[in-house]
mmCIF file with all atom_site columns, C-alpha atoms in Angstrom:
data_model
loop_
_atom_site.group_PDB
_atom_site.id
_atom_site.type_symbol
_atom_site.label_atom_id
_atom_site.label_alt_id
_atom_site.label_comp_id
_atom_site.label_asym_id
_atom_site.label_entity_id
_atom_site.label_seq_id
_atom_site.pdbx_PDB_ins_code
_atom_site.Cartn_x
_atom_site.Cartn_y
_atom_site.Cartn_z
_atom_site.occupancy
_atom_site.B_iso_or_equiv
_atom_site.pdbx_formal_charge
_atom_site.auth_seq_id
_atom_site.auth_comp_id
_atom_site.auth_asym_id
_atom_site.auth_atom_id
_atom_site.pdbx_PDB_model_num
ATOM 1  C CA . UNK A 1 1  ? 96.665  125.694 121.588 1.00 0.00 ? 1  UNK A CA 1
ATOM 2  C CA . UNK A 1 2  ? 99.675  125.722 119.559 1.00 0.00 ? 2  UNK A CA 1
ATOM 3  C CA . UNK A 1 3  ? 100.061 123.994 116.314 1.00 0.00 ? 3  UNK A CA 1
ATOM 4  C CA . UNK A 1 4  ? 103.348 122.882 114.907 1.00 0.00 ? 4  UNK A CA 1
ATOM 5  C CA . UNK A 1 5  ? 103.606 122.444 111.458 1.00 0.00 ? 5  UNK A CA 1
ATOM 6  C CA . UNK A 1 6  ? 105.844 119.692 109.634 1.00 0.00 ? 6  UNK A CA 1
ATOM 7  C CA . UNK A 1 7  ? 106.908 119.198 106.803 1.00 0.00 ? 7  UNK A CA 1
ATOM 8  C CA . UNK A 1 8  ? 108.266 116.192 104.934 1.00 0.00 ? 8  UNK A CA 1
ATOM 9  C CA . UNK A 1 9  ? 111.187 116.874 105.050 1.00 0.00 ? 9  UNK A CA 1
ATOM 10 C CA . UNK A 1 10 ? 111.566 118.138 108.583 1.00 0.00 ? 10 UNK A CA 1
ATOM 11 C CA . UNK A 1 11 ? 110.132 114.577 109.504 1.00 0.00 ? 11 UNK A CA 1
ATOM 12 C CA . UNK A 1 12 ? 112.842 112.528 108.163 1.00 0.00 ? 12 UNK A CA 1
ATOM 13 C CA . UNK A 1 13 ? 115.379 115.229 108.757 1.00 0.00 ? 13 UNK A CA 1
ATOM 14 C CA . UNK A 1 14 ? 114.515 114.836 112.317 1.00 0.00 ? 14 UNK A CA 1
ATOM 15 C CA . UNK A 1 15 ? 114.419 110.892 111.534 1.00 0.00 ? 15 UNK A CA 1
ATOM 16 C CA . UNK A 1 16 ? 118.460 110.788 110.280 1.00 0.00 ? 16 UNK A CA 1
ATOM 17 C CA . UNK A 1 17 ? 119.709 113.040 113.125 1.00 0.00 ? 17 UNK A CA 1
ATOM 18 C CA . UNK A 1 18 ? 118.329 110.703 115.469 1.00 0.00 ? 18 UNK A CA 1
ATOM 19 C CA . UNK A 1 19 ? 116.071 112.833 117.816 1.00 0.00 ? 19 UNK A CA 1
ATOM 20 C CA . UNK A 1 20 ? 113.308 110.030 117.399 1.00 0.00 ? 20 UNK A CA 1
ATOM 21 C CA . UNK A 1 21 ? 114.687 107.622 119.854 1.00 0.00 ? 21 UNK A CA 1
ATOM 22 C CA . UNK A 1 22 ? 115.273 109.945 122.642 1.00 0.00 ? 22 UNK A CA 1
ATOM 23 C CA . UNK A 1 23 ? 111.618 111.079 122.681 1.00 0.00 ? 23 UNK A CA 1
ATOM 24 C CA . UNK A 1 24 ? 110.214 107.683 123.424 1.00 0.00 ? 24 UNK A CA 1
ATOM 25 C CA . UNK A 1 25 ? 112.157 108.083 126.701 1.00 0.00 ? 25 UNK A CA 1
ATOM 26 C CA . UNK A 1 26 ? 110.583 111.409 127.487 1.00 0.00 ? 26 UNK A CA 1
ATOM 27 C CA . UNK A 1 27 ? 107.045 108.690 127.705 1.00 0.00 ? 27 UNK A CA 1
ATOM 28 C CA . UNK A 1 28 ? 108.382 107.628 130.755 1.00 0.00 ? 28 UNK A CA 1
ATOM 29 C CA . UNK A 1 29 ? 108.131 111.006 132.749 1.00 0.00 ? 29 UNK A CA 1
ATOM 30 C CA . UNK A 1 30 ? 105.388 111.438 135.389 1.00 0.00 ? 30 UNK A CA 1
ATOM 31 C CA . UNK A 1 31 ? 104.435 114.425 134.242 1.00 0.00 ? 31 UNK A CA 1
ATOM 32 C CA . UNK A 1 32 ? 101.230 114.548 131.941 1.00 0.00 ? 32 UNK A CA 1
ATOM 33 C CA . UNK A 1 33 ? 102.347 117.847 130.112 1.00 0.00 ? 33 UNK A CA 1
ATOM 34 C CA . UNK A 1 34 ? 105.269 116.093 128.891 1.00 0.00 ? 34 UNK A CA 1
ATOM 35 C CA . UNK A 1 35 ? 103.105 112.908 127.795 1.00 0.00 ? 35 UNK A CA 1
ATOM 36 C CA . UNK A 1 36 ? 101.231 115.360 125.649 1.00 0.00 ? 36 UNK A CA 1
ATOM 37 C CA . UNK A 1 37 ? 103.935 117.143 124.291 1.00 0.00 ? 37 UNK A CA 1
ATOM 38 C CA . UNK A 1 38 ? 106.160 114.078 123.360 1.00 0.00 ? 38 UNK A CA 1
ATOM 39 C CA . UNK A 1 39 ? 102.732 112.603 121.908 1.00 0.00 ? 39 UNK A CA 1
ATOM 40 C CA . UNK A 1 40 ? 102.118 115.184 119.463 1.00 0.00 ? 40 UNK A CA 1
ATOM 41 C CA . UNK A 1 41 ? 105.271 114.734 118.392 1.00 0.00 ? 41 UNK A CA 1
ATOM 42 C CA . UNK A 1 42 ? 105.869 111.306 117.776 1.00 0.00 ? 42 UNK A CA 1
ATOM 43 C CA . UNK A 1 43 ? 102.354 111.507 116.023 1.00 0.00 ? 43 UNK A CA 1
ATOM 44 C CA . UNK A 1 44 ? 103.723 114.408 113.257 1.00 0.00 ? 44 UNK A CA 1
ATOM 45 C CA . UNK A 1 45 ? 106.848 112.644 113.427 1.00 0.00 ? 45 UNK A CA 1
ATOM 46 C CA . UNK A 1 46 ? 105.098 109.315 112.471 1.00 0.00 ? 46 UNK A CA 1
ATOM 47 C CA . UNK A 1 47 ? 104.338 110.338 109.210 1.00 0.00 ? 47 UNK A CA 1
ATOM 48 C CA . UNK A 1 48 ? 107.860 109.330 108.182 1.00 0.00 ? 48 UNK A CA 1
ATOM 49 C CA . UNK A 1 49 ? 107.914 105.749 107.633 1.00 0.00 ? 49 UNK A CA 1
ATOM 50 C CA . UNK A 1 50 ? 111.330 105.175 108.880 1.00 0.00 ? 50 UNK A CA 1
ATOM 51 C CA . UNK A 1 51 ? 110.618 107.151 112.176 1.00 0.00 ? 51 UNK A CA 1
ATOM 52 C CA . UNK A 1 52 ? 107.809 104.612 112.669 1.00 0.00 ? 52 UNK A CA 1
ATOM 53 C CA . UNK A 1 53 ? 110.195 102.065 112.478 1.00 0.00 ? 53 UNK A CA 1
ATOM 54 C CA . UNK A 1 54 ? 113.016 103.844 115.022 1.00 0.00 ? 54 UNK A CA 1
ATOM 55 C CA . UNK A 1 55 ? 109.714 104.675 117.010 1.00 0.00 ? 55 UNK A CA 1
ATOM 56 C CA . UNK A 1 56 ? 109.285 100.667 117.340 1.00 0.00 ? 56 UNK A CA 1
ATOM 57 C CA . UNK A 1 57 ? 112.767 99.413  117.974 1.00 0.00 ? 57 UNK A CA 1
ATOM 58 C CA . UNK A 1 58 ? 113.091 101.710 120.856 1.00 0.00 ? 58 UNK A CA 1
ATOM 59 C CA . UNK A 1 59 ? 109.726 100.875 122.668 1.00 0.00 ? 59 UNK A CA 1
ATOM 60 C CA . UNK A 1 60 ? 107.373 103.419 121.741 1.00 0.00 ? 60 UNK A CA 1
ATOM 61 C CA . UNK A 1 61 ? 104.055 100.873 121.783 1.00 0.00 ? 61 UNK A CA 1
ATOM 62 C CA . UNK A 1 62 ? 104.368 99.585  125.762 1.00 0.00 ? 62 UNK A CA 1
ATOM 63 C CA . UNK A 1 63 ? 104.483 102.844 126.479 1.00 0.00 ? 63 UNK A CA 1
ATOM 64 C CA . UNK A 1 64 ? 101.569 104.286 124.555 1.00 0.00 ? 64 UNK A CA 1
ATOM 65 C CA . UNK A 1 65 ? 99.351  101.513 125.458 1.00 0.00 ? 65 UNK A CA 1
ATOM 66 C CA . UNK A 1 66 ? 100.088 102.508 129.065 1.00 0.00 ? 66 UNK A CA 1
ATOM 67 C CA . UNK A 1 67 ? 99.331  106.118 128.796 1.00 0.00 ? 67 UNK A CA 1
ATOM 68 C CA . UNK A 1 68 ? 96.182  104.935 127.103 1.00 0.00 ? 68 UNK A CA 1
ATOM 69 C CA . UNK A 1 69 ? 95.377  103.084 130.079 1.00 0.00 ? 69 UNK A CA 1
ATOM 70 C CA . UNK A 1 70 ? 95.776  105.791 131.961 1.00 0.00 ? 70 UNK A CA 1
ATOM 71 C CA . UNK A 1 71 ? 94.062  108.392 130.385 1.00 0.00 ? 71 UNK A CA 1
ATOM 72 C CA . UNK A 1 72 ? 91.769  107.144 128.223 1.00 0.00 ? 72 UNK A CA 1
#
């Protein structure tokens, strides 16, 4: 298992170059690799308020509850 490390910074530097949106739409891919990947991220990317809030305007919940539903 590989663990990615972010900092602060990184998160909201990520945040104002807008590579948050895009990843929501990687949630929509049928593979389940990809559902982890892009789930670890938007979870260390959460950690910035203001990602939260890009996470949310593009969709992110829907698509989490269904993956939920699916694996959980």
């Amino acid at each position: 298992t590989t663990t990615t490390h972010f900092s602060d910074s990184n998160r909201a530097s990520f945040g104002q170059s807008g590579a948050v949106a895009p990843l929501v739409n990687y949630l929509t891919s049928s593979s389940v690799a990809v559902h982890r990947s892009t789930s670890v991220a938007l979870y260390q990317l959460s950690k910035d308020p203001w990602n939260c809030v890009t996470m949310h305007q593009n969709g992110v919940v829907p698509h989490l509850l269904r993956l939920i539903g699916n694996y959980g």
